[in-house]
XYZ file of N, CA, C and O in Angstrom:
844
model
N -1.574 20.096 -5.390
C -0.769 19.763 -4.442
C 0.032 18.839 -4.005
O 1.304 18.747 -4.178
N -0.171 18.127 -3.238
C 0.466 17.134 -2.263
C 0.898 16.290 -2.707
O 2.045 16.002 -2.759
N 0.385 16.070 -4.023
C 0.231 14.962 -4.509
C 1.272 14.857 -5.303
O 1.985 14.393 -5.371
N 0.936 16.210 -5.860
C 2.445 16.336 -6.469
C 3.604 16.637 -6.964
O 4.349 15.818 -6.630
N 3.630 16.604 -5.382
C 5.256 16.767 -5.035
C 5.430 15.814 -4.124
O 6.458 15.398 -4.753
N 4.627 14.323 -3.650
C 5.222 13.515 -3.297
C 4.896 11.937 -4.820
O 5.999 12.010 -3.972
N 4.276 12.658 -5.988
C 5.019 11.522 -6.887
C 6.746 12.576 -7.599
O 6.657 11.692 -8.343
N 6.622 13.210 -7.601
C 7.752 13.363 -7.442
C 9.177 13.286 -7.233
O 10.024 12.898 -7.191
N 8.888 13.579 -5.483
C 9.517 13.122 -4.707
C 9.986 11.126 -4.409
O 10.802 10.687 -3.987
N 8.588 10.382 -4.889
C 9.266 9.111 -5.290
C 9.660 8.904 -6.091
O 10.137 7.679 -6.975
N 9.656 9.555 -7.735
C 9.925 9.505 -8.830
C 11.653 9.639 -9.056
O 12.509 8.772 -9.461
N 12.258 11.088 -8.519
C 13.469 11.403 -8.478
C 14.628 9.979 -7.928
O 15.295 10.416 -8.216
N 14.320 9.378 -7.189
C 15.466 8.784 -6.824
C 15.166 7.218 -7.575
O 16.793 7.695 -8.012
N 14.036 7.461 -8.526
C 14.311 6.494 -9.510
C 15.546 7.109 -10.513
O 16.634 6.297 -11.452
N 15.558 7.985 -10.636
C 16.597 8.525 -11.761
C 18.070 8.894 -11.324
O 18.894 9.343 -12.458
N 17.975 8.569 -10.045
C 19.620 8.886 -9.189
C 20.172 7.748 -9.175
O 21.092 8.002 -8.749
N 19.687 6.938 -9.539
C 19.965 5.308 -8.858
C 21.340 4.577 -10.782
O 20.177 4.450 -11.077
N 21.937 5.247 -10.389
C 22.915 5.343 -12.344
C 23.961 3.775 -11.320
O 23.919 3.114 -11.677
N 25.310 4.596 -11.352
C 26.142 3.802 -11.101
C 26.899 3.400 -9.462
O 27.679 2.583 -9.377
N 25.997 4.599 -8.973
C 27.288 4.498 -7.465
C 25.869 3.822 -6.075
O 24.962 2.936 -6.425
N 26.552 3.078 -5.558
C 25.965 2.540 -4.448
C 24.280 4.065 -4.220
O 24.406 4.882 -3.804
N 23.440 3.124 -3.906
C 22.356 3.150 -3.743
C 21.467 1.859 -2.061
O 21.028 1.458 -2.433
N 20.702 3.341 -1.028
C 20.565 2.814 -0.197
C 19.182 2.791 0.238
O 18.656 3.777 -0.053
N 18.070 2.122 -0.251
C 16.560 2.486 0.456
C 16.346 2.707 2.857
O 16.830 1.407 2.688
N 16.074 3.256 3.490
C 16.231 3.769 4.558
C 15.048 3.453 5.084
O 13.530 4.387 4.605
N 14.548 2.754 6.152
C 12.876 4.019 6.930
C 13.826 3.911 7.903
O 14.009 2.276 9.034
N 13.312 4.833 9.335
C 13.485 5.284 10.718
C 12.863 4.249 11.558
O 11.491 4.340 12.010
N 13.137 3.078 11.830
C 12.080 2.205 12.815
C 11.375 3.285 14.740
O 10.001 2.545 14.173
N 12.382 3.248 14.561
C 10.890 4.561 16.521
C 9.839 5.214 15.838
O 9.131 5.225 16.301
N 10.417 5.918 14.680
C 9.529 6.557 14.111
C 7.571 5.895 14.015
O 6.717 6.653 14.536
N 8.057 4.528 13.559
C 6.396 3.640 13.293
C 5.894 3.303 14.593
O 4.279 3.138 14.780
N 6.488 3.778 15.716
C 5.924 2.819 16.214
C 4.929 5.043 16.975
O 4.014 3.963 17.176
N 4.814 5.481 16.959
C 4.136 6.904 17.567
C 3.898 7.750 15.448
O 2.581 8.659 15.788
N 2.871 5.595 14.802
C 1.688 5.948 14.181
C 3.707 7.233 12.600
O 2.160 8.011 11.393
N 4.489 7.334 13.106
C 4.992 8.693 11.812
C 5.590 7.247 10.839
O 6.884 6.534 10.679
N 5.773 7.275 9.649
C 6.412 6.912 8.285
C 7.599 7.739 7.124
O 6.790 9.007 6.478
N 8.373 6.431 7.663
C 9.853 8.170 7.467
C 10.405 7.052 5.900
O 11.658 6.193 6.633
N 10.702 7.153 5.001
C 11.332 6.325 4.251
C 12.679 7.881 3.713
O 12.151 8.334 3.241
N 13.997 6.811 3.712
C 14.404 7.675 3.132
C 16.083 6.931 1.575
O 15.871 5.836 1.477
N 16.438 7.699 0.870
C 16.894 7.394 -0.371
C 18.299 7.195 0.430
O 19.082 8.866 -0.421
N 19.685 6.843 0.292
C 21.296 7.504 0.305
C 21.598 7.424 -1.245
O 22.330 5.374 -1.319
N 22.550 8.268 -2.372
C 22.529 7.858 -3.186
C 24.189 8.974 -2.614
O 24.572 9.467 -3.009
N 25.235 7.360 -2.839
C 26.777 7.679 -2.760
C 27.441 8.564 -4.019
O 27.336 8.403 -5.547
N 28.135 9.741 -3.727
C 28.278 10.530 -4.701
C 29.926 10.757 -5.540
O 30.314 10.488 -6.303
N 30.984 10.035 -4.535
C 31.781 9.007 -4.223
C 32.220 8.258 -3.343
O 30.927 7.765 -2.527
N 33.558 8.476 -2.800
C 34.231 7.632 -1.164
C 33.968 7.672 -0.345
O 34.047 7.040 0.295
N 33.512 9.427 -0.359
C 33.480 9.883 1.037
C 31.584 10.442 1.178
O 31.784 11.516 1.957
N 31.050 10.318 0.327
C 30.249 11.610 0.367
C 28.647 10.173 -0.024
O 28.723 9.731 -0.599
N 27.959 11.252 0.189
C 26.095 11.171 -0.687
C 25.324 11.744 0.403
O 25.091 12.869 0.734
N 24.481 11.583 -1.533
C 23.118 12.497 -1.341
C 22.272 11.850 -0.430
O 22.048 10.696 -0.142
N 21.279 12.170 0.290
C 20.544 11.959 0.894
C 19.148 12.266 0.763
O 19.019 13.984 0.963
N 17.911 11.468 0.246
C 16.999 12.016 -0.357
C 15.643 11.133 1.266
O 15.803 10.569 1.955
N 14.518 12.317 1.185
C 13.853 11.272 2.224
C 12.291 12.374 1.969
O 11.932 13.594 2.116
N 11.171 11.397 2.699
C 10.046 11.781 3.107
C 9.039 10.980 3.628
O 9.659 10.047 3.894
N 7.746 12.157 4.886
C 7.642 11.170 6.273
C 5.864 11.636 5.997
O 5.723 12.732 5.767
N 5.860 10.733 6.634
C 4.041 10.826 6.681
C 3.637 10.283 8.659
O 3.842 10.029 8.772
N 2.847 11.587 8.458
C 2.674 10.752 10.061
C 0.820 11.864 10.206
O -0.133 12.520 9.755
N 0.374 10.255 10.743
C -1.380 10.485 11.503
C -1.210 10.102 12.089
O -1.359 8.759 12.818
N -1.886 11.139 13.571
C -2.372 10.424 15.086
C -4.015 10.952 15.858
O -4.116 12.108 14.805
N -4.259 10.518 15.842
C -5.454 10.723 16.439
C -5.818 9.927 17.698
O -5.376 9.196 18.409
N -5.270 11.473 18.946
C -6.339 11.100 20.309
C -7.219 12.022 21.557
O -7.722 13.037 21.091
N -8.281 9.719 21.411
C -9.754 10.365 21.663
C -9.237 10.595 23.433
O -8.293 11.154 24.250
N -10.409 11.371 23.909
C -10.332 12.148 24.919
C -10.292 10.557 25.922
O -9.604 10.849 27.163
N -10.152 10.200 25.829
C -10.411 8.590 26.487
C -8.869 8.211 27.220
O -8.971 7.110 26.849
N -8.050 8.209 26.041
C -6.960 8.132 25.449
C -6.623 9.087 27.149
O -5.819 10.396 26.464
N -5.116 7.848 27.542
C -4.158 8.075 27.901
C -2.990 9.540 26.853
O -2.978 9.320 25.915
N -3.097 11.302 27.059
C -1.856 11.824 26.795
C -0.528 10.631 26.428
O 0.059 11.394 25.249
N 0.298 10.459 28.180
C 1.018 10.322 27.446
C 2.829 11.071 27.525
O 3.875 10.133 28.220
N 1.990 11.922 27.115
C 3.625 14.003 27.491
C 2.160 14.188 27.779
O 1.418 15.044 27.700
N 2.432 14.400 29.762
C 2.294 15.672 30.490
C 2.006 17.253 29.949
O 0.884 17.424 29.734
N 2.570 17.007 28.486
C 2.299 18.683 28.022
C 0.397 19.154 27.309
O -0.174 19.330 26.733
N 0.674 17.068 26.954
C -0.366 17.436 25.714
C -1.826 17.207 26.643
O -3.069 16.662 26.084
N -1.171 16.773 27.946
C -2.663 16.689 29.335
C -4.095 17.631 29.533
O -4.946 17.017 29.383
N -3.698 18.259 28.736
C -4.575 19.097 28.734
C -5.606 18.915 27.483
O -6.387 20.380 27.258
N -5.834 18.635 26.768
C -7.049 18.580 25.327
C -7.401 17.205 25.405
O -6.608 16.229 26.141
N -8.474 17.960 25.038
C -9.589 16.401 25.436
C -9.016 15.681 24.356
O -9.403 14.317 24.073
N -9.211 16.306 23.084
C -9.080 15.232 21.787
C -8.346 16.288 21.192
O -7.834 17.211 20.912
N -7.331 15.180 20.365
C -6.403 15.432 19.435
C -6.335 14.760 17.853
O -5.975 14.231 17.996
N -6.458 15.107 16.908
C -5.986 14.663 15.562
C -4.884 15.279 14.723
O -4.726 17.291 14.475
N -3.989 14.889 14.301
C -3.122 15.770 13.291
C -2.568 14.245 12.237
O -2.384 13.554 12.409
N -2.104 16.036 10.818
C -1.760 14.816 10.204
C -0.145 16.096 9.504
O -0.462 17.518 9.665
N 0.441 15.685 9.296
C 1.759 15.660 8.923
C 2.872 14.916 7.840
O 1.739 13.955 7.601
N 2.964 15.984 7.103
C 3.747 15.572 5.013
C 4.265 16.495 5.550
O 5.003 17.815 6.155
N 6.570 15.278 5.384
C 7.392 16.570 5.265
C 7.977 15.649 4.377
O 8.064 14.167 3.317
N 8.956 16.536 3.242
C 10.302 16.458 2.263
C 12.002 16.547 3.250
O 11.214 17.458 3.936
N 12.594 16.164 2.646
C 13.792 15.678 3.199
C 15.192 15.858 2.135
O 15.209 15.510 2.093
N 16.072 16.840 2.415
C 17.291 16.791 1.467
C 18.494 17.236 2.294
O 19.053 18.104 3.050
N 19.826 16.282 2.437
C 20.884 16.650 2.489
C 21.462 15.855 2.485
O 21.884 14.993 1.476
N 23.914 16.343 2.889
C 24.554 15.444 2.650
C 24.855 15.141 3.604
O 25.048 15.305 4.535
N 26.050 13.529 3.257
C 26.084 12.147 4.221
C 27.449 12.613 3.585
O 28.196 12.860 2.946
N 28.429 12.204 4.792
C 29.985 12.351 5.071
C 30.399 11.405 5.786
O 30.208 11.073 6.563
N 31.423 10.918 5.185
C 31.340 9.248 5.642
C 33.859 8.899 5.616
O 34.031 9.692 4.047
N 34.622 8.240 6.188
C 35.187 7.465 5.666
C 34.253 7.133 4.413
O 34.083 6.152 4.591
N 36.506 6.847 3.594
C 35.788 5.131 2.612
C 35.826 4.219 3.543
O 34.351 3.564 2.442
N 36.375 3.665 4.636
C 35.087 1.995 5.122
C 34.715 3.115 6.276
O 34.045 3.453 7.571
N 32.896 2.858 6.063
C 32.049 3.563 6.407
C 31.428 2.823 8.195
O 30.946 3.125 8.305
N 31.847 1.670 8.081
C 31.293 0.793 8.776
C 32.526 0.819 10.512
O 32.363 0.362 11.052
N 33.991 1.528 9.695
C 35.242 2.048 11.137
C 34.368 2.848 11.812
O 35.256 3.576 13.300
N 34.132 3.960 10.745
C 34.227 5.276 11.570
C 32.873 5.487 11.547
O 31.710 5.400 10.406
N 31.799 7.111 12.834
C 31.622 7.541 12.060
C 31.016 8.577 10.977
O 32.235 8.952 10.569
N 30.045 8.427 10.581
C 29.463 9.672 9.174
C 28.568 11.007 10.412
O 28.362 10.371 11.646
N 28.755 11.568 9.396
C 27.309 13.584 9.212
C 27.167 13.816 8.539
O 27.709 13.532 7.244
N 25.852 13.389 9.164
C 25.222 14.620 7.678
C 24.529 15.258 8.020
O 24.097 15.992 9.208
N 24.167 16.638 7.036
C 23.424 17.403 7.441
C 23.004 17.480 6.350
O 22.129 17.293 5.148
N 20.981 18.683 6.969
C 20.075 17.963 6.053
C 18.917 18.942 6.179
O 19.047 20.504 7.856
N 18.125 19.925 5.762
C 17.098 20.423 5.472
C 16.033 20.652 5.720
O 15.947 18.846 4.248
N 14.425 20.230 5.990
C 13.913 19.254 5.776
C 12.492 20.517 6.055
O 12.364 21.539 7.088
N 11.018 20.335 5.665
C 10.352 21.069 4.861
C 8.822 20.015 5.479
O 8.982 19.155 5.430
N 8.055 20.623 7.162
C 6.948 20.043 6.942
C 5.618 20.913 6.619
O 5.810 22.344 7.258
N 4.544 19.953 6.279
C 3.124 20.248 6.113
C 2.834 19.717 7.631
O 2.639 18.818 7.524
N 1.770 20.746 8.028
C 0.771 20.486 9.006
C -0.792 21.099 8.572
O -1.071 21.949 9.227
N -1.257 19.879 9.432
C -2.942 20.094 9.656
C -2.998 19.516 11.475
O -3.768 18.663 11.043
N -3.907 19.922 11.807
C -4.337 19.775 13.487
C -5.120 20.843 13.672
O -6.193 21.711 12.829
N -6.872 19.340 14.398
C -7.191 20.432 14.882
C -7.677 19.521 16.451
O -7.636 18.058 16.967
N -7.863 20.274 17.322
C -7.282 19.796 18.937
C -8.740 20.319 19.109
O -9.794 21.557 19.193
N -9.756 19.928 20.111
C -10.500 19.857 21.517
C -10.104 20.786 22.040
O -9.307 19.469 23.796
N -10.080 21.796 23.355
C -8.360 21.880 24.317
C -10.215 22.104 25.838
O -11.448 22.247 25.473
N -10.010 22.132 26.436
C -11.055 21.746 27.812
C -11.232 23.347 28.213
O -12.580 23.149 28.172
N -10.477 24.490 28.030
C -11.173 26.019 27.849
C -11.650 26.585 27.067
O -12.529 27.360 26.514
N -11.026 26.435 25.639
C -11.421 27.093 24.053
C -12.116 26.714 23.317
O -12.231 26.704 22.629
N -12.327 25.302 22.824
C -13.393 24.742 22.492
C -12.214 23.599 21.027
O -10.955 23.137 21.652
N -13.438 23.684 20.024
C -12.216 22.844 19.123
C -11.634 24.314 18.510
O -12.446 25.109 17.840
N -10.565 23.947 17.782
C -9.449 24.860 16.504
C -8.554 23.792 16.268
O -8.524 23.046 15.835
N -8.851 24.543 14.874
C -7.728 24.099 13.897
C -5.990 25.035 13.079
O -6.455 25.259 13.118
N -5.537 24.031 13.113
C -4.289 25.119 13.533
C -3.453 24.392 11.332
O -3.763 23.164 11.309
N -2.898 25.121 10.733
C -2.742 24.263 9.796
C -1.729 25.347 9.568
O -1.447 26.613 9.700
N -0.505 25.402 8.584
C 0.844 25.572 8.812
C 2.685 24.691 7.978
O 1.989 23.555 7.397
N 3.678 25.369 7.658
C 3.958 24.786 7.784
C 5.635 24.889 8.743
O 5.988 26.120 9.415
N 6.766 24.541 8.737
C 8.096 24.450 9.069
C 9.072 23.918 8.385
O 9.365 23.378 7.608
N 10.315 25.020 8.258
C 10.815 24.463 7.433
C 12.387 24.024 8.644
O 12.312 25.633 9.451
N 13.112 23.128 9.147
C 14.879 22.996 9.770
C 15.646 23.368 9.639
O 15.350 21.293 7.987
N 16.489 23.306 9.619
C 17.543 22.276 8.951
C 18.139 21.441 10.154
O 17.569 21.734 11.622
N 19.381 20.505 10.246
C 19.460 19.918 11.070
C 20.940 18.590 10.766
O 21.136 18.814 10.176
N 21.672 18.751 12.255
C 23.232 17.689 11.822
C 23.204 16.348 12.555
O 22.100 16.381 13.769
N 23.150 15.465 11.902
C 23.269 14.004 12.599
C 24.900 13.352 13.178
O 25.720 13.845 12.326
N 25.056 13.087 13.831
C 26.081 12.836 14.196
C 26.404 10.529 13.992
O 25.207 10.604 15.091
N 26.221 9.622 13.215
C 25.823 8.123 13.974
C 26.994 6.708 13.264
O 28.048 7.733 12.808
N 26.854 6.164 13.730
C 27.164 5.187 14.153
C 26.342 4.451 12.382
O 25.033 3.491 11.982
N 27.424 3.716 11.475
C 26.368 3.050 10.379
C 27.268 0.993 11.258
O 27.932 0.787 11.076
N 26.517 -0.098 10.979
C 26.524 -1.677 11.526
C 25.831 -2.446 10.122
O 24.659 -2.374 10.085
N 27.257 -3.543 9.376
C 26.448 -4.268 8.431
C 25.813 -5.737 9.304
O 26.508 -5.736 10.226
N 24.839 -6.015 8.695
C 23.788 -6.756 9.267
C 24.120 -7.872 8.206
O 24.264 -9.226 8.356
N 24.313 -8.372 6.523
C 24.717 -8.460 5.912
C 24.419 -8.115 3.801
O 25.540 -6.755 4.900
N 25.196 -8.461 4.038
C 25.691 -8.637 2.123
C 24.636 -7.185 1.815
O 25.883 -6.039 1.415
N 23.006 -6.654 1.700
C 22.573 -5.735 1.543
C 22.308 -4.990 3.012
O 21.394 -3.914 2.399
N 21.635 -5.689 4.312
C 21.211 -5.489 4.382
C 21.855 -4.420 6.017
O 23.297 -4.795 6.243
N 21.258 -3.200 6.190
C 22.962 -2.558 7.503
C 21.463 -1.989 8.157
O 20.479 -1.714 7.914
N 22.303 -1.068 9.439
C 21.330 -0.867 10.587
C 22.542 0.583 9.847
O 23.392 1.343 10.865
N 21.229 1.882 10.502
C 22.488 3.309 10.972
C 21.990 3.937 12.397
O 21.060 3.543 12.853
N 22.752 4.462 13.453
C 22.493 4.235 15.348
C 23.085 5.580 15.025
O 24.302 5.520 14.665
N 22.246 6.296 15.330
C 22.684 8.531 15.539
C 21.522 9.031 15.824
O 20.211 8.070 16.291
N 22.002 9.653 16.481
C 21.820 11.409 16.421
C 21.452 12.522 15.823
O 22.724 13.080 16.056
N 20.118 13.223 16.306
C 19.872 14.430 15.373
C 19.202 14.579 15.828
O 18.581 15.425 16.511
N 20.044 16.559 15.582
C 19.475 17.567 16.839
C 19.753 18.712 15.411
O 20.066 18.873 14.111
N 18.257 19.131 15.534
C 17.833 20.444 14.446
C 17.710 21.916 15.382
O 16.864 21.791 16.574
N 17.259 22.493 14.727
C 15.917 24.388 14.696
C 14.663 24.384 13.382
O 15.810 23.898 12.147
N 13.942 24.368 14.099
C 12.303 25.142 13.195
C 12.248 26.371 13.913
O 12.344 25.858 15.232
N 12.352 27.154 12.799
C 11.039 29.049 14.457
C 10.517 28.125 14.713
O 9.368 27.165 13.669
N 10.273 28.457 15.763
C 9.585 28.130 16.796
C 7.414 28.469 15.922
O 7.494 29.842 15.479
N 6.670 27.834 16.779
C 6.332 27.848 16.060
C 4.991 29.203 17.341
O 5.514 29.687 17.855
N 3.923 29.678 16.317
C 2.307 30.418 17.404
C 3.106 30.151 18.530
O 2.841 28.875 18.785
N 2.979 31.364 19.957
C 2.376 30.868 20.656
C 1.579 30.247 21.635
O -0.056 29.349 21.764
N 0.209 30.995 20.146
C -1.481 30.250 20.761
C -2.238 29.047 20.020
O -2.902 28.208 20.634
N -0.343 28.262 19.459
C -0.660 27.272 18.636
C -0.140 25.901 19.951
O 0.802 25.649 20.686
N -1.282 25.073 19.460
C -0.773 23.806 20.599
C 0.664 22.977 20.530
O 0.874 23.151 19.135
N 1.276 22.228 20.674
C 2.316 21.980 20.730
C 2.427 20.684 19.968
O 2.157 20.137 20.707
N 2.601 20.263 18.631
C 2.796 19.004 17.650
C 4.380 17.788 18.695
O 5.175 18.952 18.201
N 3.791 17.357 19.578
C 5.635 16.868 19.874
C 6.395 17.038 18.974
O 7.890 16.309 19.525
N 5.922 15.515 18.097
C 6.503 14.847 17.135
C 6.077 15.529 16.197
O 5.039 15.457 15.339
N 7.192 15.541 14.865
C 7.322 16.111 13.572
C 8.481 14.856 12.940
O 9.137 15.167 12.687
N 7.400 14.749 11.175
C 8.199 13.093 10.315
C 9.367 14.472 10.607
O 9.226 15.174 9.495
N 10.378 13.264 10.617
C 11.682 13.847 10.301
C 12.429 15.019 11.126
O 13.833 14.579 10.687
N 11.788 16.592 11.393
C 11.977 16.760 12.393
C 12.004 16.469 13.446
O 13.194 16.561 14.376
N 11.760 15.196 14.209
C 11.436 14.524 15.599
C 10.543 15.645 16.261
O 9.632 16.373 16.111
N 11.771 14.963 18.012
C 10.818 15.787 18.513
C 11.001 16.473 19.282
O 11.866 17.889 19.237
N 9.844 17.939 19.586
C 9.841 19.109 20.007
C 10.596 19.060 21.170
O 9.852 19.012 22.345
N 11.499 20.128 21.110
C 12.241 19.984 23.170
C 11.981 20.794 24.161
O 12.084 21.276 24.530
N 11.252 22.268 23.455
C 10.080 23.004 23.931
C 9.294 22.895 24.054
O 7.894 22.400 24.086
N 9.234 23.373 26.260
C 8.288 22.785 26.752
C 6.642 21.656 26.599
O 6.236 21.066 27.438
N 7.643 21.018 26.271
C 7.832 19.390 26.810
C 8.184 18.951 27.822
O 9.013 17.282 27.809
N 9.290 19.654 28.864
C 9.623 19.216 30.085
C 10.891 18.087 29.632
O 10.766 17.281 29.928
N 11.989 18.372 28.541
C 13.331 18.262 27.249
C 13.963 18.204 28.087
O 15.205 19.093 28.543
N 14.301 19.360 26.954
C 14.714 21.070 26.872
C 14.263 21.581 26.608
O 13.574 22.604 26.231
N 14.206 23.599 27.460
C 13.579 24.281 27.182
C 15.386 25.347 25.797
O 15.407 26.165 26.798
N 15.083 24.811 24.650
C 15.356 24.990 23.854
C 14.313 25.181 22.427
O 14.043 25.202 21.345
N 13.615 26.690 22.488
C 12.926 27.079 21.765
C 12.564 26.537 20.474
O 13.799 27.589 19.867
N 11.905 26.033 19.440
C 12.696 25.551 18.402
C 13.525 24.727 18.007
O 13.784 23.997 17.003
N 14.220 23.740 19.287
C 14.655 22.899 19.092
C 13.975 21.801 18.668
O 12.849 21.186 18.855
N 14.657 20.296 17.769
C 14.388 19.191 17.809
C 15.071 18.032 17.831
O 16.304 18.425 17.667
N 14.598 16.808 17.922
C 16.004 16.252 18.957
C 15.115 14.534 17.756
O 14.069 14.370 17.495
N 15.983 13.851 16.949
C 15.309 12.637 16.385
C 16.820 11.518 16.830
O 17.512 11.544 16.348
N 16.422 10.252 17.555
C 17.033 9.342 17.504
C 16.214 8.821 16.451
O 15.330 7.857 15.999
N 17.419 8.307 15.626
C 17.847 7.148 14.808
C 17.894 6.173 14.650
O 19.234 5.389 15.046
N 17.200 4.905 14.224
C 17.747 3.433 14.346
C 17.154 2.829 13.511
O 16.186 2.427 12.860
N 17.802 3.208 11.997
C 17.475 2.957 10.561
C 18.173 1.495 10.493
O 18.935 1.193 9.621
N 16.172 0.524 9.071
C 17.392 0.038 8.493
C 17.465 0.299 7.468
O 16.786 0.882 6.923
N 18.276 -0.111 6.429
C 19.131 0.304 5.265
C 19.156 -1.042 4.563
O 19.805 -2.035 5.068
N 18.747 -0.917 3.637
C 18.974 -1.215 2.134
C 19.187 -1.300 0.313
O 18.721 -0.365 -0.388
N 20.436 -1.894 0.000
C 21.486 -2.036 -1.195
C 20.002 -1.821 -1.923
O 20.640 -3.612 -1.950
N 20.078 -1.015 -2.998
C 19.449 -1.039 -4.070
C 19.953 -1.666 -4.808
O 19.389 -1.498 -5.948
N 20.982 -0.324 -5.049
C 22.270 -0.584 -6.299
C 24.107 -0.973 -6.278
O 23.853 -0.182 -4.884
N 24.314 -1.706 -6.309
C 25.811 -1.160 -6.373
C 26.621 -0.359 -6.466
O 25.661 -0.062 -8.411
N 27.962 -0.677 -6.857
C 28.832 0.257 -6.984
C 29.747 -0.434 -8.245
O 29.144 -2.084 -7.974
N 29.794 -0.111 -9.573
C 30.214 -0.851 -10.015
C 32.132 -1.436 -9.292
O 32.041 -2.831 -10.213
N 32.505 -1.735 -7.967
C 33.843 -1.511 -8.033
C 32.984 -2.928 -6.419
O 33.345 -4.072 -6.982
N 31.546 -2.401 -6.679
C 31.522 -3.975 -5.299
C 31.043 -5.314 -6.525
O 31.313 -5.555 -7.028
N 30.323 -4.491 -7.765
C 30.440 -6.210 -9.301
C 31.160 -6.697 -9.559
O 31.736 -7.658 -10.385
N 33.077 -5.563 -9.738
C 33.162 -6.587 -10.236
C 34.216 -7.678 -8.755
O 34.912 -8.658 -9.764
N 34.463 -6.543 -7.970
C 35.080 -8.142 -6.381
C 34.051 -9.296 -6.807
O 34.435 -9.900 -6.498
N 32.608 -9.069 -6.924
C 31.766 -9.850 -6.949
C 31.973 -11.574 -8.132
O 31.842 -12.257 -7.685
N 32.830 -10.726 -8.785
C 33.007 -11.621 -10.381
C 34.261 -12.211 -9.770
O 34.628 -13.218 -10.092
């Protein structure tokens, strides 16, 4: 089932790249924690774009490693896997390099975790989360086809059960802000965006200008 969903998500962008500008994007900070998050931005007109994304994260924290985050210190071992899909819409000015953009997304995540706690032994948790988010940021050109998105995403997803461990990062949803000494908003998420974007399809207007 998961393979079928991923195949559809990978093929769908190809059918959308017709006459308008299209960009492929990767969120660079997520790579540092083993999360691979790819996005497609397909312009619908001069001030809006459809955004689609997929993400995969795999992490293994052994007992000999430092947890890095204080709240994970109670786990002797932590192994998790998560896959996500995202869809949303982005709004911007006619010249996106001079004004900020705002985007709204819905994100679904499936996770599968195995943890070994100091007092309770090995446990496995599976489930899914669905969240909504808003993103505000700026786009900076690097070259003819390359650019950077610098933004901050804030979102909410219904919190997990109290008995489950706190997975501090979900692909595309971002960092959990509750119970990790950040902000005590149960169900809240934030995700710093530093995305490299590559133009894979130019609009008809851009092609005419280049001629």
